[in-house]
Coordinates of C-alpha atoms and ligand atoms in Angstrom, one line a residue:
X1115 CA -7.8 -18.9 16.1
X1116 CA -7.4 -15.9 18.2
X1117 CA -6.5 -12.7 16.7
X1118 CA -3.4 -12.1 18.3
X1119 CA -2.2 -15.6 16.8
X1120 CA -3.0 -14.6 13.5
X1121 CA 0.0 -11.7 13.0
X1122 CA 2.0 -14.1 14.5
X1123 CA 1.1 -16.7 11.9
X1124 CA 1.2 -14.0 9.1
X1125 CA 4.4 -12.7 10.2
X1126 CA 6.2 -16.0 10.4
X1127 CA 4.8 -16.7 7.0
X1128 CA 5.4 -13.6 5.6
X1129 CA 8.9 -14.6 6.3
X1130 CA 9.2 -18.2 5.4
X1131 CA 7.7 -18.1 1.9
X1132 CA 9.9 -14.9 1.2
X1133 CA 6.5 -12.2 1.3
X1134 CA 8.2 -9.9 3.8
X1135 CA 11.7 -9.6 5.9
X1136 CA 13.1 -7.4 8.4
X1137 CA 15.0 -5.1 7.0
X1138 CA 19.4 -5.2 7.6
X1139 CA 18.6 -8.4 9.2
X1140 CA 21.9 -10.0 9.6
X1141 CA 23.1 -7.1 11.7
X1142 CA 19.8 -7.0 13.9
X1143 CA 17.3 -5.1 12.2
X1144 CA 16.5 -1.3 11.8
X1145 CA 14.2 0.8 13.1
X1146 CA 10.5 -0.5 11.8
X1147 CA 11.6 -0.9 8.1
X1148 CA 11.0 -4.1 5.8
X1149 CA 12.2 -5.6 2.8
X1150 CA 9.5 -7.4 0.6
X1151 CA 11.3 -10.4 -0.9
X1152 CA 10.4 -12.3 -4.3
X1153 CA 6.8 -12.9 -3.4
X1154 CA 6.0 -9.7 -1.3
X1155 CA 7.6 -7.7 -4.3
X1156 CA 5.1 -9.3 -6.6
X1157 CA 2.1 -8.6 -4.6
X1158 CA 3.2 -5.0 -3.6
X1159 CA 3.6 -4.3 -7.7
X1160 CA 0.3 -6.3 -8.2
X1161 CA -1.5 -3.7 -5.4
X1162 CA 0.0 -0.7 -7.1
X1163 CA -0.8 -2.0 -10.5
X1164 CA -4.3 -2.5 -9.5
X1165 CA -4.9 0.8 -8.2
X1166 CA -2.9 2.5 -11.0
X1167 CA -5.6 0.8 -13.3
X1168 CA -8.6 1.7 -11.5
X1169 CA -7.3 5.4 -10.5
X1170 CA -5.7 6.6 -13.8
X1171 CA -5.7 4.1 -16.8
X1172 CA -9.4 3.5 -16.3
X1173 CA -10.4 6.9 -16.6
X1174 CA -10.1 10.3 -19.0
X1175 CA -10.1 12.4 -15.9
X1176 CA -6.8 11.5 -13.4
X1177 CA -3.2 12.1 -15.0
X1178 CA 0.1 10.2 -13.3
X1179 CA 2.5 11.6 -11.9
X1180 CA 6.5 10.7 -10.4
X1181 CA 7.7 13.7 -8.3
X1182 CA 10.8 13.9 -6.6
X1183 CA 11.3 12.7 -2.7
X1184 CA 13.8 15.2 -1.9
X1185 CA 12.3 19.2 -2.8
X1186 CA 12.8 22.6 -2.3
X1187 CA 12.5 23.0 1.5
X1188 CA 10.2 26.3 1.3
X1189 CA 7.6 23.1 0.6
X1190 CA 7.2 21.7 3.7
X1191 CA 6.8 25.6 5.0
X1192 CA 4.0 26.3 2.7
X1193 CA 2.3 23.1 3.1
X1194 CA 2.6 23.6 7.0
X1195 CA 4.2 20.5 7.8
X1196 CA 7.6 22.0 9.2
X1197 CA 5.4 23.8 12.1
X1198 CA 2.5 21.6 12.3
X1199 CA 3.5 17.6 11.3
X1200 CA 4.6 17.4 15.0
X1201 CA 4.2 15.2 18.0
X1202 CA 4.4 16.0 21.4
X1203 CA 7.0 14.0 23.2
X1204 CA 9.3 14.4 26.5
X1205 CA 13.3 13.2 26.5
X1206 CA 15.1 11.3 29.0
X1207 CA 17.8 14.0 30.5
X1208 CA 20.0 10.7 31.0
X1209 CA 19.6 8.9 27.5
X1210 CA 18.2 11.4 25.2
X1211 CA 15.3 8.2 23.8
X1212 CA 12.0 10.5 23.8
X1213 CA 8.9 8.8 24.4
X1214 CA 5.0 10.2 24.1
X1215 CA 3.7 11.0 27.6
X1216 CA 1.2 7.5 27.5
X1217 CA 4.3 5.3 27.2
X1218 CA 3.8 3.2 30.7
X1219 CA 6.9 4.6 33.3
X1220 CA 6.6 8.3 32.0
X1221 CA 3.8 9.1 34.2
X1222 CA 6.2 8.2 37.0
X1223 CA 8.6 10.0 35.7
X1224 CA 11.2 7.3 35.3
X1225 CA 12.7 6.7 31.8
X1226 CA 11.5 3.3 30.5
X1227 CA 14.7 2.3 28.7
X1228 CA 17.8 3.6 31.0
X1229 CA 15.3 3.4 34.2
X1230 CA 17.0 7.2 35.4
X1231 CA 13.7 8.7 37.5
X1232 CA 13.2 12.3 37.5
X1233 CA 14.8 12.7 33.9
X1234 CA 11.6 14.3 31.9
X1235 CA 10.9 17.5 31.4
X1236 CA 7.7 19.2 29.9
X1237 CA 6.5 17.9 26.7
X1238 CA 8.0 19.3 23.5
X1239 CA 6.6 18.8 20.1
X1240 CA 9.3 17.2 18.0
X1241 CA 8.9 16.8 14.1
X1242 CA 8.2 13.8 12.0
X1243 CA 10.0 14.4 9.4
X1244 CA 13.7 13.1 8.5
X1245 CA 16.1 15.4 7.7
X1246 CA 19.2 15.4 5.1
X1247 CA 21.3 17.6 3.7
X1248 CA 21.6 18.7 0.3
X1249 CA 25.7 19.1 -1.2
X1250 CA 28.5 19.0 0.4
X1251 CA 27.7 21.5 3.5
X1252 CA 26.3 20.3 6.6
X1253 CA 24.2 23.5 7.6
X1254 CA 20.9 24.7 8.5
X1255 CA 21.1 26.4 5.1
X1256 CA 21.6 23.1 3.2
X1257 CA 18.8 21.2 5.1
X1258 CA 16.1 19.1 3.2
X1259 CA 13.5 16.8 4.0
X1260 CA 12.8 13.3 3.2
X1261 CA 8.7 14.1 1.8
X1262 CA 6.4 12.4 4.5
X1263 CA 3.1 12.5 1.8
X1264 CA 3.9 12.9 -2.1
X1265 CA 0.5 15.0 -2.1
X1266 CA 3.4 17.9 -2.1
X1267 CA 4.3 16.9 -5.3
X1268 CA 1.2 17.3 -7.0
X1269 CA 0.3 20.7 -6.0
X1270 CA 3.8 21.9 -7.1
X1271 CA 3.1 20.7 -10.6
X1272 CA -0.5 21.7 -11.0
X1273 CA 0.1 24.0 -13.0
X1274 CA 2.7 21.9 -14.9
X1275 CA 0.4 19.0 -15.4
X1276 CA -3.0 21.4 -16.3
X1277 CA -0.9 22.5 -18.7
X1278 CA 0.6 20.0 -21.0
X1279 CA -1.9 17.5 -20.3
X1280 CA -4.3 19.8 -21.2
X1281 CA -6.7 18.7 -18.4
X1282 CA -9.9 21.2 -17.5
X1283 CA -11.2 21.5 -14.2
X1284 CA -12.3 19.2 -12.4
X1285 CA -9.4 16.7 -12.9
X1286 CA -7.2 14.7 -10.7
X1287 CA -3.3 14.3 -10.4
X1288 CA -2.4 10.7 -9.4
X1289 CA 0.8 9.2 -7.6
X1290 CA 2.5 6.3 -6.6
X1291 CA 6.2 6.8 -4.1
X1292 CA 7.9 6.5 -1.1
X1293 CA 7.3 8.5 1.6
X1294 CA 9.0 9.0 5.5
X1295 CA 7.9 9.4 8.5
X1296 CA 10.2 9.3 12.0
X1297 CA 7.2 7.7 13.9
X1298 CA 7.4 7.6 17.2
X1299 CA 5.0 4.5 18.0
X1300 CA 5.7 2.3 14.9
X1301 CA 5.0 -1.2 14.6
X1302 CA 2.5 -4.2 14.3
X1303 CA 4.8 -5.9 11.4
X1304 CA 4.3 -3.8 8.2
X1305 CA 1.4 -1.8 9.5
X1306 CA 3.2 1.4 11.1
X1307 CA 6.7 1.7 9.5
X1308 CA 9.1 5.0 8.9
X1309 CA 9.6 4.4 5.1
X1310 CA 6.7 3.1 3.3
X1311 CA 4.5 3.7 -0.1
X1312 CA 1.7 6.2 -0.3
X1313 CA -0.7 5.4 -3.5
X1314 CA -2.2 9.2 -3.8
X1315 CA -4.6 11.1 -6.1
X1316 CA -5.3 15.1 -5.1
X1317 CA -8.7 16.0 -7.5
X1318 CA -9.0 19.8 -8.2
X1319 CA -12.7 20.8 -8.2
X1320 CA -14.5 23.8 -8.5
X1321 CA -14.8 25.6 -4.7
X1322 CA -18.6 24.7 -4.2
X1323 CA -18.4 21.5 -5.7
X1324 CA -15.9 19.8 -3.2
X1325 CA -18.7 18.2 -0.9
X1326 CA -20.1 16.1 -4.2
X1327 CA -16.7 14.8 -5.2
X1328 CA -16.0 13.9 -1.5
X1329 CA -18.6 11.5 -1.2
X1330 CA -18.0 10.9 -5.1
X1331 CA -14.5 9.7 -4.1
X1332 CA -15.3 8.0 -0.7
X1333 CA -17.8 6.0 -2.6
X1334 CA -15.6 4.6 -5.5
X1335 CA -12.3 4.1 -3.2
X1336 CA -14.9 1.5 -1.0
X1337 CA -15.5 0.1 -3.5
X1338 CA -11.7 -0.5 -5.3
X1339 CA -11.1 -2.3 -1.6
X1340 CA -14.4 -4.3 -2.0
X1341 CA -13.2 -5.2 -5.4
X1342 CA -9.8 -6.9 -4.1
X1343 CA -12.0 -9.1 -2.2
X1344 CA -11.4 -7.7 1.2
X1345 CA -14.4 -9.0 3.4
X1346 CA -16.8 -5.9 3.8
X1347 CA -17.9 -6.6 7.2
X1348 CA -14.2 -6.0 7.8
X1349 CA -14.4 -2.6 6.6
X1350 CA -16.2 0.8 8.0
X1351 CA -16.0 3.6 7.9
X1352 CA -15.1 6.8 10.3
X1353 CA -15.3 10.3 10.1
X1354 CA -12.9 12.7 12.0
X1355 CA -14.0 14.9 14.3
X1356 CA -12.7 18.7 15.0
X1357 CA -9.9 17.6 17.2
X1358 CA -8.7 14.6 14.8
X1359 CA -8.4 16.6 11.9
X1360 CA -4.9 17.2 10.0
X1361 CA -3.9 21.1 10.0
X1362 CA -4.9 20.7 5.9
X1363 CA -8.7 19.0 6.0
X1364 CA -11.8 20.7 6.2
X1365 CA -13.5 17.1 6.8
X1366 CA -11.5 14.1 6.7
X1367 CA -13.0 10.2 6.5
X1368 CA -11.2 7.4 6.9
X1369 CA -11.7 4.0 5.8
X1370 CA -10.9 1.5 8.9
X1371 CA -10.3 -2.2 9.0
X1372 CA -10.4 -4.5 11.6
X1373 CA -6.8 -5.6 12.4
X1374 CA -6.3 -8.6 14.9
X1375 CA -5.3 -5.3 17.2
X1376 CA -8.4 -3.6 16.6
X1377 CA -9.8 -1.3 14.3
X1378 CA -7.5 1.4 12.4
X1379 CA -6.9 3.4 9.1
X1380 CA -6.9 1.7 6.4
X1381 CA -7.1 4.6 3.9
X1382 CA -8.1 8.4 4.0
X1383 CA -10.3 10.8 2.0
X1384 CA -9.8 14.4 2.8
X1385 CA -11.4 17.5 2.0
X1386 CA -8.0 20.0 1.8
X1387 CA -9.9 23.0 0.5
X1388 CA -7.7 25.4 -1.5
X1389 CA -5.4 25.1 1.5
X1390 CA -2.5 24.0 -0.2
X1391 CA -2.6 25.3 -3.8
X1392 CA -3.0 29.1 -1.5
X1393 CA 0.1 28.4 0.5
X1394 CA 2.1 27.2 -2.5
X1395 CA 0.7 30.6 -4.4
X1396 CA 1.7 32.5 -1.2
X1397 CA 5.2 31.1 -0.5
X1398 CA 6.5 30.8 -4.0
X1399 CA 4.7 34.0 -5.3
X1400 CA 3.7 32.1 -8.6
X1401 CA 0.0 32.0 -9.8
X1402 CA -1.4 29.0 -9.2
X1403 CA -5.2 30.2 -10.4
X1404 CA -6.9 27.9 -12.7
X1405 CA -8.7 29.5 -15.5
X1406 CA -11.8 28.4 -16.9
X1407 CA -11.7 28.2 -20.4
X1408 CA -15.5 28.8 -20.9
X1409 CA -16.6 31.2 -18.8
X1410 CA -13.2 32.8 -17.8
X1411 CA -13.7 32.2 -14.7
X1412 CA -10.7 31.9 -12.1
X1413 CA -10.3 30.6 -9.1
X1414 CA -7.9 28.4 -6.8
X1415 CA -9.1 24.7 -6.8
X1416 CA -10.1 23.1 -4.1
X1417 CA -9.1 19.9 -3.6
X1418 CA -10.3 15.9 -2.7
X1419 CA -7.8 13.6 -2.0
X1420 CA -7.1 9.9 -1.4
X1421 CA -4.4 8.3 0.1
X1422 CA -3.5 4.7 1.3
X1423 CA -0.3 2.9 1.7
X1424 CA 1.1 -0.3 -0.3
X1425 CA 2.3 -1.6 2.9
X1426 CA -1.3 -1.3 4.7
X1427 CA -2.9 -2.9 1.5
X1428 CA -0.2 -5.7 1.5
X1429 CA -0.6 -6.3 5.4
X1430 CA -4.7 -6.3 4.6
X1431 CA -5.0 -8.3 2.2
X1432 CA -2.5 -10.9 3.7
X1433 CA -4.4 -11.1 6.7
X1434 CA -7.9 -10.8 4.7
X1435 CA -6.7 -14.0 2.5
X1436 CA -5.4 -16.2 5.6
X1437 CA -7.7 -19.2 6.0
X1438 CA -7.0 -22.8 7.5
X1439 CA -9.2 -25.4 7.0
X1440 CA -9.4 -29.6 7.4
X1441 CA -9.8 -31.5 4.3
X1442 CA -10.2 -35.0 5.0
X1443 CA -8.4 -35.3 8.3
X1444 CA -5.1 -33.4 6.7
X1445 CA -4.7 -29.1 8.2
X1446 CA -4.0 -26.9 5.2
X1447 CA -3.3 -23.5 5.3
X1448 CA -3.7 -21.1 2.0
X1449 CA -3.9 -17.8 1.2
X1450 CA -7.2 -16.6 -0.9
X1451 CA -5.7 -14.0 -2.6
X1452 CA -7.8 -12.4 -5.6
X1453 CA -6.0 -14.0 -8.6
X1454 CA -5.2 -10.7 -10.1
X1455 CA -2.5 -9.6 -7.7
X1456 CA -1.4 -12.8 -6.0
X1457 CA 2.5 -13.3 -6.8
X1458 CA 2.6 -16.2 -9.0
X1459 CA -0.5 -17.3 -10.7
X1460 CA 0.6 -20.9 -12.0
X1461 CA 2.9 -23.3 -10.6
X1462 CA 3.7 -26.7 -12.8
X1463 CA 4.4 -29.9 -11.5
X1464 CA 5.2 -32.9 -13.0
X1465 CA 3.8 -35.7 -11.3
X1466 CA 7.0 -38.3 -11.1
X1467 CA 10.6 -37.4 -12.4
X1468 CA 10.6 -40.1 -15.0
X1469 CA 9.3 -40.9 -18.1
X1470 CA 9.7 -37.4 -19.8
X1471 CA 7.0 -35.9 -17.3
X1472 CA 10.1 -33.0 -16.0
X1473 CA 10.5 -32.1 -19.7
X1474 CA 6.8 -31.5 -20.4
X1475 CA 6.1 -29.8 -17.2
X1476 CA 9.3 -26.8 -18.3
X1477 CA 8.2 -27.2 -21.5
X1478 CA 4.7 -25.6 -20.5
X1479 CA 6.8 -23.5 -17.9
X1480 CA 8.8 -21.8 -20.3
X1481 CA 5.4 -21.3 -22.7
X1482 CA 3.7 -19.4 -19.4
X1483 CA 7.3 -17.1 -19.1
X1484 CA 7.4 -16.2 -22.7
X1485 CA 3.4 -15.3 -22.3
X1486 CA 5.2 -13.1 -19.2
X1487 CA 2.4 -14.8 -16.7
X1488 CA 4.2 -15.0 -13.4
X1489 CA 4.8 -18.7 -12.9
X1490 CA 6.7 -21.6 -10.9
X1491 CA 7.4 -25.0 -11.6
X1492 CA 8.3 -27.4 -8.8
X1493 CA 10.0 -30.7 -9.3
X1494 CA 10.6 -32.1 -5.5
X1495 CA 8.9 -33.4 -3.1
X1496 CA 5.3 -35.3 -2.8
X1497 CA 2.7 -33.5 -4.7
X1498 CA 1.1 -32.8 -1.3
X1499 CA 4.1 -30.9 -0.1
X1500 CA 4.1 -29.4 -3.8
X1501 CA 0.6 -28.2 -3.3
X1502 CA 1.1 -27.0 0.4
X1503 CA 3.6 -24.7 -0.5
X1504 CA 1.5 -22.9 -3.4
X1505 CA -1.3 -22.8 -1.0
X1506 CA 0.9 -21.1 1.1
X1507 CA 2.0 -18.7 -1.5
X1508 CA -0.9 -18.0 -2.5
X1509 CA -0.9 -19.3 -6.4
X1510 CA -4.8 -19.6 -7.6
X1511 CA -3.6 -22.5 -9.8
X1512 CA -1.8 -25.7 -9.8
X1513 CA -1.1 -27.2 -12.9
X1514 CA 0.2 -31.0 -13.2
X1515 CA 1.3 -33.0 -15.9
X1516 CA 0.9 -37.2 -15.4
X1517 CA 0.5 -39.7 -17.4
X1518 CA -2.4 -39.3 -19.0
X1519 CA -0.6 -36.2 -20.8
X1520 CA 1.4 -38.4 -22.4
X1521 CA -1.4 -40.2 -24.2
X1522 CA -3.8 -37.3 -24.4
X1523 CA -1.8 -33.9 -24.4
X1524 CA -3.9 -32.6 -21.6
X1525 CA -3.3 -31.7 -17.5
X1526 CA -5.3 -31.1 -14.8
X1527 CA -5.7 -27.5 -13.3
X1528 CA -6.8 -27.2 -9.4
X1529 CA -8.3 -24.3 -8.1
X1530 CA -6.6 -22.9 -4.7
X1531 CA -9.6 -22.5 -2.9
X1532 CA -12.3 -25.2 -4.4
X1533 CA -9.9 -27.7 -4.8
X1534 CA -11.7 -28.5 -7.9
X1535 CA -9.8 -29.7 -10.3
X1536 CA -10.0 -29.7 -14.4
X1537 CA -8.1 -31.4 -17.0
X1538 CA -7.5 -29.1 -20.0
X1539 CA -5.3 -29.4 -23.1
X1540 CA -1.9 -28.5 -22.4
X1541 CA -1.3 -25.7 -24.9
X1542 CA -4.8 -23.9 -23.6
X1543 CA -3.3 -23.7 -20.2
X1544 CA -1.8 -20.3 -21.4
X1545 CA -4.7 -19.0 -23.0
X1546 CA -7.1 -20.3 -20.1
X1547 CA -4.9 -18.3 -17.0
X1548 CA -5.0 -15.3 -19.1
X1549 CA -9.0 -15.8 -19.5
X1550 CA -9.4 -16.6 -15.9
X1551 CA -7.6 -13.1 -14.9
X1552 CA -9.3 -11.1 -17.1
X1553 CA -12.5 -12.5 -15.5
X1554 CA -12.2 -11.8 -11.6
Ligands
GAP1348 N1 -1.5 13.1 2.0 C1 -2.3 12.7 3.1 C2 -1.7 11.7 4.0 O1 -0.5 11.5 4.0 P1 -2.2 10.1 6.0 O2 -3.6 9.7 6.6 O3 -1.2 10.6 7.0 O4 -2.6 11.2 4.9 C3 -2.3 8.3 4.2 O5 -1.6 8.9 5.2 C4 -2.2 6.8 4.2 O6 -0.8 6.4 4.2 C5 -2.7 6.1 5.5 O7 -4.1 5.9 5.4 C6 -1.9 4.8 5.5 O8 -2.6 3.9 4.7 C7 -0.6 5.2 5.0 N2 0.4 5.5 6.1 C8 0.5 6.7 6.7 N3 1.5 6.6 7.6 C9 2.0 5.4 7.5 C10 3.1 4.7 8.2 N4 3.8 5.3 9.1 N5 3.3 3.4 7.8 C11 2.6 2.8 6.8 N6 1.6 3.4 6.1 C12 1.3 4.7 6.5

């Protein structure tokens, strides 16, 4: 299968089994945002639940944290993103679309959507972010900004959170929320978008200890992606050089995979110094000095960050998990999603509609809700076209109930990927999913 094939066949089944859509659909679309339907909602909360685990819940060290979207617009001055979160872009004299100077037809000076020559100017660097206003005046005065990183939020509330968590140096401050971004290239499905989820955590270090936790962090982030089963020789790694760097990092690394368009960011580990915590301290005018309890020492932390999107992790692991293969003669295609955050981890079918098979199989489907394990039961169709579709889905296990429970009480189970299958007692199939999660 060539690569370019394979976003096709993702996208189209992103759509069909209800993973992803395109956003406003019915009146066309907008601009490079998705919804995520019932299944692309469960994997997306199954991502962020994952990462929540490994990045705060699993540890004494990282405290959560929900900060607002819209903030006090002196923010984005501090933090340097109103003069420096900027690309440089020429507009059409003619139809006002602005385009970045490598879009084919600029060179020539000839607008590539109105098709007006001699309509660009010199390049002007144009902002990312989206603006709004705050109350009822529409004025420069009442402008805010949609946030394009929630970083932001954390250094605002350092303070806050050192405080009443009662957290010493070095600690972390982790996050989870939308953020915006007016890109001006956006695009392969769900991989560039303008509204998306950033899964953030900014640690606060001791100046002089910042190069440790770098590689400290790098380290254990490679290995939360290794740990969702993403193929490593899909994954390297790249370092930014002096001209790549963002206006905040004193080194920057990010972790790349190897889309079907080549390889890109996956997620990024940056070394922001004290940068931010100084502008907040500067702009605001409040102390934002962290003192040692110990040896009374104070200083400004410097901070290690890591950031990666929901939407990039969804898109990776989709495209990680796609496999076809021929059993026997007969094409399947499923997706080999670690257990823990595919959508539905059970679907129940009852082999025939007769002979009180339909009422067993809801039976055991109402035992798996009440046990709050995401589940599915399927009456219709063969069981081949049954199985299909959870391959399809991505559901680790297939559970049916024949004849033989009717004598014996138990079912078989069939693995997604093996195809091996297992016959079990009925009333262990609750306690047997649960195991079987708790074990990948
Ligand atoms: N606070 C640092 C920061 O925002 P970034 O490299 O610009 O750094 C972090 O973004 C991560 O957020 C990226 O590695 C990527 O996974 C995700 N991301 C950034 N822009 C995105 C976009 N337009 N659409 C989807 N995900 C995006």
């Amino acid at each position: 299968m060539s690569d370019s094939n394979l976003m096709g066949k993702i996208t189209s089944l992103a759509k069909r089994r209800g993973f992803v859509f395109q956003s406003s659909e019915i009146y066309g679309g907008a601009g490079s945002v998705w919804d995520f339907g019932p299944l692309g909602n469960e994997l997306k909360r199954n991502v962020k639940e994952q990462w929540w685990n490994s990045m705060v819940h699993r540890r004494d060290d990282v405290e959560g944290l929900d900060s607002s979207i819209l903030m006090n617009p002196k923010v984005w001055e501090a933090s340097g993103h109103l003069d420096g979160f900027t690309d440089p872009l020429v507009e059409c004299s003619n139809c006002h679309r602005r385009f970045r100077t490598d879009t084919p037809g600029v060179d020539e000076d000839q607008c590539p959507t109105c098709g007006k020559t001699e309509v660009f100017g010199d390049p002007r660097m144009f902002n990312l972010m989206f603006k709004t206003f705050m109350g009822p005046v529409e004025d420069e005065a009442s402008t805010v900004f949609l946030r394009p990183e929630t970083a932001q939020g954390a250094y605002v509330n350092f303070i806050n959170v050192h405080n009443s968590a009662r957290q010493k140096v070095p600690f972390g401050i982790a996050q989870i929320g939308k953020a915006f971004r007016n890109e001006i290239t956006p695009g392969n499905f769900i991989f560039r978008t303008r509204e998306f989820e950033q899964m953030e955590m900014q640690f606060f270090v001791e100046p002089g200890t910042d190069d440790e936790w770098f590689e400290y962090w790098l380290s254990a982030r490679l290995e939360w992606s290794h740990s969702l089963g993403i193929a490593e020789k899909k994954l390297r790694v790249h370092e930014h050089g002096k001209d790549e760097l963002a206006h905040y990092a004193k080194k920057a690394v990010d972790i790349e995979y190897e889309f079907p368009f080549g390889w890109q960011e996956f997620e990024g580990v940056h070394s922001r110094t004290d940068f931010d915590l100084k502008r907040h301290q500067e702009h605001s005018g409040k102390r934002l000095e962290y003192i040692d309890p110990a040896g009374n020492k104070r200083f400004l932390p410097y901070v290690v960050e890591t950031a990666v999107g929901v939407e990039r992790t969804v898109l990776i692991a989709l495209l990680d998990a796609y496999t076809e293969e021929n059993v026997d003669g007969v094409e399947r295609v499923f997706l080999s999603l670690d257990p823990r955050i595919a959508p539905t981890k059970v679907a129940v079918f009852p082999l025939m509609k007769k002979e009180g098979l339909p009422e067993l199989a809801d039976g055991l489907y109402e035992d798996l809700r009440n046990a709050a394990i995401p589940s599915f039961c399927d009456m219709s169709g063969s069981i081949g076209r049954r199985y299909r579709r959870q391959d399809e889905a991505g559901t680790p296990w297939c559970v049916t109930v024949d004849k033989q429970t009717l004598e014996d009480g138990t079912v078989t189970i069939r693995d997604r990927d093996s195809l091996n299958q297992e016959r079990i007692a009925m009333e262990m199939v609750c306690k047997w999913v649960s195991d079987h999660l708790l074990k990948v």
